[in-house]
mmCIF file of C-alpha atoms and ligand atoms in Angstrom:
data_model
loop_
_atom_site.group_PDB
_atom_site.id
_atom_site.type_symbol
_atom_site.label_atom_id
_atom_site.label_comp_id
_atom_site.label_asym_id
_atom_site.label_seq_id
_atom_site.Cartn_x
_atom_site.Cartn_y
_atom_site.Cartn_z
ATOM 1 C CA LEU A 1 55.878 -131.293 9.420
ATOM 2 C CA SER A 2 59.317 -129.897 10.131
ATOM 3 C CA ASN A 3 57.966 -128.547 13.415
ATOM 4 C CA ARG A 4 56.870 -132.017 14.472
ATOM 5 C CA ILE A 5 60.254 -133.498 13.635
ATOM 6 C CA ASN A 6 61.933 -130.804 15.684
ATOM 7 C CA ILE A 7 59.618 -131.474 18.654
ATOM 8 C CA ALA A 8 60.564 -135.143 18.630
ATOM 9 C CA GLY A 9 64.038 -133.930 19.437
ATOM 10 C CA THR A 10 67.366 -135.607 19.908
ATOM 11 C CA LYS A 11 68.218 -139.264 20.090
ATOM 12 C CA ASN A 12 68.062 -139.237 23.885
ATOM 13 C CA GLU A 13 64.687 -137.506 23.942
ATOM 14 C CA LEU A 14 63.349 -140.092 21.475
ATOM 15 C CA LYS A 15 64.632 -142.831 23.741
ATOM 16 C CA ASP A 16 62.869 -141.253 26.725
ATOM 17 C CA LEU A 17 59.672 -140.944 24.711
ATOM 18 C CA ALA A 18 59.879 -144.614 23.692
ATOM 19 C CA THR A 19 60.365 -145.603 27.347
ATOM 20 C CA VAL A 20 57.308 -143.600 28.415
ATOM 21 C CA ILE A 21 55.185 -145.050 25.598
ATOM 22 C CA ASN A 22 56.334 -148.601 26.392
ATOM 23 C CA ARG A 23 55.494 -148.124 30.048
ATOM 24 C CA MET A 24 52.034 -146.909 29.078
ATOM 25 C CA LEU A 25 51.569 -149.872 26.740
ATOM 26 C CA ASP A 26 52.630 -152.248 29.543
ATOM 27 C CA ARG A 27 49.994 -150.755 31.827
ATOM 28 C CA ILE A 28 47.314 -150.965 29.134
ATOM 29 C CA GLU A 29 48.275 -154.587 28.472
ATOM 30 C CA ARG A 30 48.170 -155.455 32.180
ATOM 31 C CA SER A 31 44.785 -153.806 32.571
ATOM 32 C CA TYR A 32 43.502 -155.561 29.409
ATOM 33 C CA ASN A 33 44.731 -158.942 30.666
ATOM 34 C CA SER A 34 43.158 -158.397 34.059
ATOM 35 C CA GLN A 35 39.812 -157.488 32.413
ATOM 36 C CA LYS A 36 40.083 -160.575 30.200
ATOM 37 C CA GLN A 37 40.735 -162.734 33.266
ATOM 38 C CA PHE A 38 37.792 -161.132 35.081
ATOM 39 C CA VAL A 39 35.385 -161.874 32.203
ATOM 40 C CA SER A 40 36.696 -165.424 31.917
ATOM 41 C CA ASP A 41 36.381 -166.091 35.687
ATOM 42 C CA ALA A 42 32.929 -164.494 35.768
ATOM 43 C CA SER A 43 31.719 -166.655 32.863
ATOM 44 C CA HIS A 44 33.123 -169.725 34.575
ATOM 45 C CA GLU A 45 31.276 -168.917 37.806
ATOM 46 C CA LEU A 46 28.019 -168.337 35.906
ATOM 47 C CA ARG A 47 28.335 -171.546 33.932
ATOM 48 C CA THR A 48 27.937 -173.783 37.019
ATOM 49 C CA PRO A 49 24.517 -172.511 38.202
ATOM 50 C CA ILE A 50 23.273 -172.392 34.599
ATOM 51 C CA SER A 51 24.215 -176.073 34.131
ATOM 52 C CA VAL A 52 22.519 -177.021 37.394
ATOM 53 C CA ILE A 53 19.346 -175.138 36.431
ATOM 54 C CA ARG A 54 19.360 -176.780 33.015
ATOM 55 C CA GLY A 55 19.779 -180.239 34.599
ATOM 56 C CA TYR A 56 16.872 -179.751 36.971
ATOM 57 C CA THR A 57 14.675 -178.277 34.235
ATOM 58 C CA ASP A 58 15.235 -181.414 32.121
ATOM 59 C CA MET A 59 14.448 -183.573 35.131
ATOM 60 C CA LEU A 60 11.217 -181.639 35.800
ATOM 61 C CA LYS A 61 10.188 -181.900 32.149
ATOM 62 C CA ARG A 62 10.561 -185.673 32.221
ATOM 63 C CA TRP A 63 9.246 -186.654 35.631
ATOM 64 C CA GLY A 64 8.010 -183.520 37.379
ATOM 65 C CA LYS A 65 4.341 -183.966 36.438
ATOM 66 C CA ASP A 66 4.116 -187.498 37.869
ATOM 67 C CA ASP A 67 6.367 -187.353 40.912
ATOM 68 C CA PRO A 68 5.676 -184.703 43.592
ATOM 69 C CA GLU A 69 9.012 -185.430 45.312
ATOM 70 C CA ILE A 70 10.960 -184.708 42.139
ATOM 71 C CA LEU A 71 8.840 -181.626 41.560
ATOM 72 C CA ASP A 72 9.670 -180.371 45.038
ATOM 73 C CA GLU A 73 13.391 -181.142 44.761
ATOM 74 C CA GLY A 74 13.627 -179.516 41.324
ATOM 75 C CA ILE A 75 11.853 -176.322 42.335
ATOM 76 C CA THR A 76 13.942 -175.972 45.518
ATOM 77 C CA ALA A 77 17.222 -176.477 43.645
ATOM 78 C CA ILE A 78 16.299 -174.071 40.851
ATOM 79 C CA SER A 79 15.231 -171.426 43.314
ATOM 80 C CA GLN A 80 18.518 -171.811 45.299
ATOM 81 C CA GLU A 81 20.644 -171.593 42.163
ATOM 82 C CA THR A 82 18.708 -168.550 40.940
ATOM 83 C CA GLU A 83 19.303 -166.837 44.274
ATOM 84 C CA SER A 84 23.021 -167.641 44.097
ATOM 85 C CA MET A 85 23.168 -166.333 40.517
ATOM 86 C CA LYS A 86 21.445 -163.116 41.584
ATOM 87 C CA ASP A 87 24.099 -162.599 44.307
ATOM 88 C CA LEU A 88 26.870 -163.350 41.836
ATOM 89 C CA VAL A 89 25.541 -160.913 39.222
ATOM 90 C CA GLU A 90 25.171 -158.197 41.885
ATOM 91 C CA SER A 91 28.781 -158.741 42.995
ATOM 92 C CA LEU A 92 30.034 -158.741 39.404
ATOM 93 C CA LEU A 93 28.191 -155.513 38.655
ATOM 94 C CA PHE A 94 29.688 -153.909 41.773
ATOM 95 C CA LEU A 95 33.213 -154.948 40.754
ATOM 96 C CA ALA A 96 32.725 -153.949 37.116
ATOM 97 C CA ARG A 97 31.432 -150.499 38.060
ATOM 98 C CA HIS A 98 33.603 -149.644 40.999
ATOM 99 C CA ASP A 99 37.108 -149.611 42.170
ATOM 100 C CA LYS A 100 38.479 -147.708 45.125
ATOM 101 C CA LYS A 101 38.781 -144.549 43.007
ATOM 102 C CA THR A 102 35.316 -144.505 41.437
ATOM 103 C CA LEU A 103 33.248 -145.454 44.458
ATOM 104 C CA MET A 104 30.617 -142.794 45.117
ATOM 105 C CA MET A 105 30.177 -142.520 48.855
ATOM 106 C CA GLU A 106 27.533 -140.764 50.885
ATOM 107 C CA MET A 107 29.442 -139.811 53.988
ATOM 108 C CA SER A 108 27.785 -139.168 57.318
ATOM 109 C CA SER A 109 28.863 -139.123 60.951
ATOM 110 C CA PHE A 110 27.539 -141.940 63.105
ATOM 111 C CA ASP A 111 28.258 -144.229 66.033
ATOM 112 C CA PRO A 112 29.594 -147.566 64.667
ATOM 113 C CA ALA A 113 28.430 -149.314 67.858
ATOM 114 C CA GLU A 114 24.826 -148.667 66.795
ATOM 115 C CA LEU A 115 25.543 -150.111 63.364
ATOM 116 C CA ILE A 116 27.099 -153.193 64.949
ATOM 117 C CA ARG A 117 24.047 -153.744 67.162
ATOM 118 C CA GLU A 118 21.832 -153.428 64.073
ATOM 119 C CA ILE A 119 23.909 -156.041 62.230
ATOM 120 C CA GLN A 120 23.913 -158.306 65.300
ATOM 121 C CA LYS A 121 20.091 -158.232 65.355
ATOM 122 C CA GLU A 122 19.736 -158.919 61.644
ATOM 123 C CA GLU A 123 22.311 -161.721 61.539
ATOM 124 C CA THR A 124 20.747 -163.367 64.616
ATOM 125 C CA MET A 125 17.426 -163.476 62.786
ATOM 126 C CA VAL A 126 18.926 -164.925 59.599
ATOM 127 C CA HIS A 127 21.422 -167.383 61.108
ATOM 128 C CA THR A 128 19.415 -168.818 63.965
ATOM 129 C CA GLU A 129 21.873 -171.673 64.610
ATOM 130 C CA TYR A 130 24.709 -169.273 65.543
ATOM 131 C CA HIS A 131 25.198 -166.983 68.526
ATOM 132 C CA PHE A 132 25.970 -163.374 67.701
ATOM 133 C CA LYS A 133 27.285 -161.425 70.657
ATOM 134 C CA THR A 134 29.055 -158.136 71.206
ATOM 135 C CA ALA A 135 32.256 -157.639 73.204
ATOM 136 C CA ARG A 136 33.911 -154.287 73.877
ATOM 137 C CA MET A 137 31.859 -151.481 72.387
ATOM 138 C CA ASP A 138 33.560 -148.086 72.758
ATOM 139 C CA PRO A 139 31.259 -145.140 72.048
ATOM 140 C CA LEU A 140 32.754 -143.479 68.953
ATOM 141 C CA THR A 141 31.883 -141.249 66.060
ATOM 142 C CA ILE A 142 33.115 -142.076 62.573
ATOM 143 C CA SER A 143 32.619 -140.474 59.202
ATOM 144 C CA ALA A 144 31.747 -143.085 56.565
ATOM 145 C CA ASP A 145 29.124 -144.280 54.111
ATOM 146 C CA ARG A 146 26.853 -146.122 56.540
ATOM 147 C CA ASN A 147 25.246 -148.443 53.991
ATOM 148 C CA MET A 148 28.612 -149.449 52.614
ATOM 149 C CA MET A 149 30.021 -150.124 56.086
ATOM 150 C CA LYS A 150 26.965 -152.243 56.743
ATOM 151 C CA GLN A 151 27.636 -154.161 53.533
ATOM 152 C CA VAL A 152 31.226 -154.872 54.670
ATOM 153 C CA LEU A 153 30.099 -156.024 58.120
ATOM 154 C CA ARG A 154 27.458 -158.230 56.538
ATOM 155 C CA ILE A 155 30.061 -159.848 54.246
ATOM 156 C CA LEU A 156 32.315 -160.532 57.254
ATOM 157 C CA CYS A 157 29.461 -161.914 59.392
ATOM 158 C CA ASP A 158 28.172 -164.121 56.567
ATOM 159 C CA ASN A 159 31.690 -165.498 56.088
ATOM 160 C CA ALA A 160 32.053 -166.070 59.830
ATOM 161 C CA VAL A 161 28.947 -168.243 59.644
ATOM 162 C CA LYS A 162 29.878 -169.981 56.382
ATOM 163 C CA TYR A 163 33.238 -171.132 57.706
ATOM 164 C CA SER A 164 32.135 -172.132 61.244
ATOM 165 C CA SER A 165 29.965 -174.876 62.673
ATOM 166 C CA PRO A 166 26.419 -174.259 63.907
ATOM 167 C CA GLY A 167 26.281 -173.605 67.645
ATOM 168 C CA THR A 168 29.458 -171.503 67.661
ATOM 169 C CA THR A 169 29.684 -167.817 68.540
ATOM 170 C CA VAL A 170 30.435 -164.816 66.341
ATOM 171 C CA THR A 171 31.681 -161.859 68.369
ATOM 172 C CA LEU A 172 31.405 -158.280 67.145
ATOM 173 C CA SER A 173 33.267 -155.375 68.659
ATOM 174 C CA CYS A 174 34.052 -151.734 68.119
ATOM 175 C CA THR A 175 37.124 -150.223 69.727
ATOM 176 C CA ASN A 176 39.062 -147.013 69.816
ATOM 177 C CA GLU A 177 42.621 -147.731 68.676
ATOM 178 C CA PRO A 178 45.767 -145.687 69.263
ATOM 179 C CA GLY A 179 46.238 -142.820 66.821
ATOM 180 C CA GLY A 180 42.524 -142.058 66.447
ATOM 181 C CA ASN A 181 41.743 -145.237 64.558
ATOM 182 C CA CYS A 182 38.465 -147.038 64.935
ATOM 183 C CA CYS A 183 38.440 -150.821 64.738
ATOM 184 C CA LEU A 184 35.324 -152.838 63.916
ATOM 185 C CA SER A 185 35.922 -156.584 64.351
ATOM 186 C CA VAL A 186 34.159 -159.794 63.533
ATOM 187 C CA LYS A 187 35.560 -162.853 65.302
ATOM 188 C CA ASP A 188 34.540 -166.432 64.658
ATOM 189 C CA GLU A 189 35.330 -169.860 66.105
ATOM 190 C CA GLY A 190 35.535 -171.556 62.728
ATOM 191 C CA GLN A 191 37.998 -173.485 60.599
ATOM 192 C CA GLY A 192 40.459 -170.614 60.284
ATOM 193 C CA ILE A 193 42.779 -169.808 57.374
ATOM 194 C CA SER A 194 46.282 -171.169 56.815
ATOM 195 C CA GLN A 195 49.329 -168.854 56.570
ATOM 196 C CA GLU A 196 49.762 -169.656 52.853
ATOM 197 C CA GLU A 197 46.164 -168.792 52.105
ATOM 198 C CA LEU A 198 45.983 -165.530 54.025
ATOM 199 C CA PRO A 199 47.483 -163.320 51.278
ATOM 200 C CA LYS A 200 45.191 -164.809 48.634
ATOM 201 C CA ILE A 201 41.780 -164.481 50.256
ATOM 202 C CA PHE A 202 41.260 -160.872 49.089
ATOM 203 C CA GLU A 203 41.849 -161.781 45.431
ATOM 204 C CA ARG A 204 38.836 -161.879 43.168
ATOM 205 C CA PHE A 205 37.321 -165.355 42.795
ATOM 206 C CA TYR A 206 39.784 -166.906 45.277
ATOM 207 C CA ARG A 207 38.225 -169.681 47.375
ATOM 208 C CA SER A 208 40.202 -172.156 49.425
ATOM 209 C CA ASP A 209 39.982 -175.813 48.356
ATOM 210 C CA LYS A 210 38.095 -176.485 51.570
ATOM 211 C CA ALA A 211 35.596 -173.708 50.776
ATOM 212 C CA ARG A 212 35.086 -175.084 47.258
ATOM 213 C CA GLN A 213 34.485 -178.590 48.553
ATOM 214 C CA SER A 214 32.016 -177.441 51.203
ATOM 215 C CA GLU A 215 28.418 -176.654 50.379
ATOM 216 C CA THR A 216 28.566 -173.135 51.734
ATOM 217 C CA GLY A 217 28.081 -171.460 48.366
ATOM 218 C CA GLY A 218 29.940 -168.274 47.517
ATOM 219 C CA HIS A 219 31.980 -167.104 44.584
ATOM 220 C CA GLY A 220 35.113 -165.688 46.141
ATOM 221 C CA LEU A 221 34.093 -162.049 45.643
ATOM 222 C CA GLY A 222 32.902 -160.943 49.098
ATOM 223 C CA LEU A 223 36.282 -159.990 50.525
ATOM 224 C CA SER A 224 37.372 -158.215 47.299
ATOM 225 C CA ILE A 225 34.260 -156.037 47.544
ATOM 226 C CA ALA A 226 34.790 -155.487 51.271
ATOM 227 C CA ARG A 227 38.367 -154.394 50.671
ATOM 228 C CA ILE A 228 37.435 -151.940 47.869
ATOM 229 C CA ILE A 229 34.929 -150.266 50.208
ATOM 230 C CA VAL A 230 37.310 -150.095 53.169
ATOM 231 C CA VAL A 231 40.224 -148.781 51.073
ATOM 232 C CA ALA A 232 37.913 -146.139 49.533
ATOM 233 C CA HIS A 233 37.382 -144.966 53.131
ATOM 234 C CA LYS A 234 41.189 -144.773 53.497
ATOM 235 C CA GLY A 235 40.993 -147.684 55.892
ATOM 236 C CA LYS A 236 42.456 -151.182 56.071
ATOM 237 C CA LEU A 237 40.940 -154.633 56.236
ATOM 238 C CA ARG A 238 43.026 -156.897 58.478
ATOM 239 C CA VAL A 239 42.800 -160.555 59.266
ATOM 240 C CA ARG A 240 44.319 -162.740 61.953
ATOM 241 C CA SER A 241 43.615 -166.423 61.936
ATOM 242 C CA LYS A 242 44.545 -169.715 63.518
ATOM 243 C CA PRO A 243 43.593 -172.850 61.614
ATOM 244 C CA GLY A 244 41.215 -174.952 63.663
ATOM 245 C CA CYS A 245 40.495 -172.104 66.117
ATOM 246 C CA GLY A 246 38.976 -169.245 64.169
ATOM 247 C CA SER A 247 39.574 -165.877 62.526
ATOM 248 C CA ILE A 248 39.239 -162.190 63.322
ATOM 249 C CA PHE A 249 38.568 -159.739 60.509
ATOM 250 C CA SER A 250 39.038 -156.073 61.446
ATOM 251 C CA ILE A 251 38.055 -152.919 59.633
ATOM 252 C CA ILE A 252 40.457 -150.156 60.659
ATOM 253 C CA LEU A 253 39.123 -146.691 59.896
ATOM 254 C CA PRO A 254 41.326 -143.658 60.378
ATOM 255 C CA ASN A 255 38.780 -141.220 61.727
ATOM 256 C CA GLY A 256 37.436 -142.694 64.940
ATOM 257 C CA THR A 257 36.877 -140.033 67.553
ATOM 258 C CA GLU A 258 35.555 -140.647 71.010
ATOM 259 C CA LYS A 259 31.911 -139.707 71.366
ATOM 260 C CA GLU A 260 31.286 -136.705 73.592
HETATM 261 P P1 ADP B 301 33.424 -166.639 49.433
HETATM 262 O O1 ADP B 301 33.141 -166.668 50.890
HETATM 263 O O2 ADP B 301 32.246 -166.350 48.607
HETATM 264 O O3 ADP B 301 34.174 -167.840 48.967
HETATM 265 P P2 ADP B 301 35.185 -164.372 50.020
HETATM 266 O O4 ADP B 301 35.881 -163.445 49.083
HETATM 267 O O5 ADP B 301 34.258 -163.741 50.994
HETATM 268 O O6 ADP B 301 34.415 -165.422 49.108
HETATM 269 O O7 ADP B 301 36.262 -165.223 50.820
HETATM 270 C C1 ADP B 301 37.338 -165.804 50.095
HETATM 271 C C2 ADP B 301 37.838 -167.051 50.805
HETATM 272 O O8 ADP B 301 38.446 -166.692 52.046
HETATM 273 C C3 ADP B 301 36.750 -168.060 51.188
HETATM 274 O O9 ADP B 301 36.422 -168.904 50.125
HETATM 275 C C4 ADP B 301 37.418 -168.810 52.328
HETATM 276 O O10 ADP B 301 38.320 -169.768 51.810
HETATM 277 C C5 ADP B 301 38.231 -167.711 53.022
HETATM 278 N N1 ADP B 301 37.510 -167.094 54.171
HETATM 279 C C6 ADP B 301 36.859 -165.916 54.208
HETATM 280 N N2 ADP B 301 36.360 -165.654 55.421
HETATM 281 C C7 ADP B 301 36.687 -166.696 56.199
HETATM 282 C C8 ADP B 301 36.459 -167.021 57.579
HETATM 283 N N3 ADP B 301 35.799 -166.213 58.413
HETATM 284 N N4 ADP B 301 36.989 -168.197 58.040
HETATM 285 C C9 ADP B 301 37.684 -169.023 57.230
HETATM 286 N N5 ADP B 301 37.932 -168.772 55.914
HETATM 287 C C10 ADP B 301 37.435 -167.630 55.400
#
């Protein structure tokens, strides 16, 4: 016991120890509060589709057998809400399991231009009312987790579509930047993002009022996931936007080397 008292030391050392412990407690409290907020936001997001599904189930129980139109409407709505809930749960699981430190990546070397062409093809098939084109495509080699980069590009392309009108163009590019950086960009001709909103769009569950009012769907998690993946690759996710004109989201990766 006397040993322990001696280790605790002088008044000043005790003060230092208290400061260190308080700092640790502050961090634990912040992390606890952020987890609490996450669970509360997640529950809130899940409550909406559950209520919609419950509403349509009641409607089907009452009138579904006699009215084929109601039957059709109910089944379509329930299937849409279930799909949206599946996406939400997948995003929540990703965020609960990973942050930029715990992300397990399978790195490989590949040409991002090929990945961009692959995404262009897939998005063209899914979003037939939009034009997906490529602009400058420098031949490069990067080292990254290909599936994860694809996930980021898909999030950015899906957003480009969600916040633009049908008939507009989404332009993808891949360029070699000064200092050996590689830049993968997704540019749209949509509604754009205001200066005040720009810093908030990467926060979990953030959706602009306009996005909430629109019927685009979404839970405000796509860009948070995209940013975790890009930061885990030691890269940056940048955005430039002009309200009413469109936005450009760019993934800047540090290891772009020109293809031989
Ligand atoms: P979600 O799209 O599901 O709402 P995100 O995290 O992907 O969630 O995006 C957060 C918010 O950022 C969106 O709700 C929207 O307000 C804004 N945003 C994202 N991408 C774009 C874009 N290309 N054009 C305009 N606004 C965008």
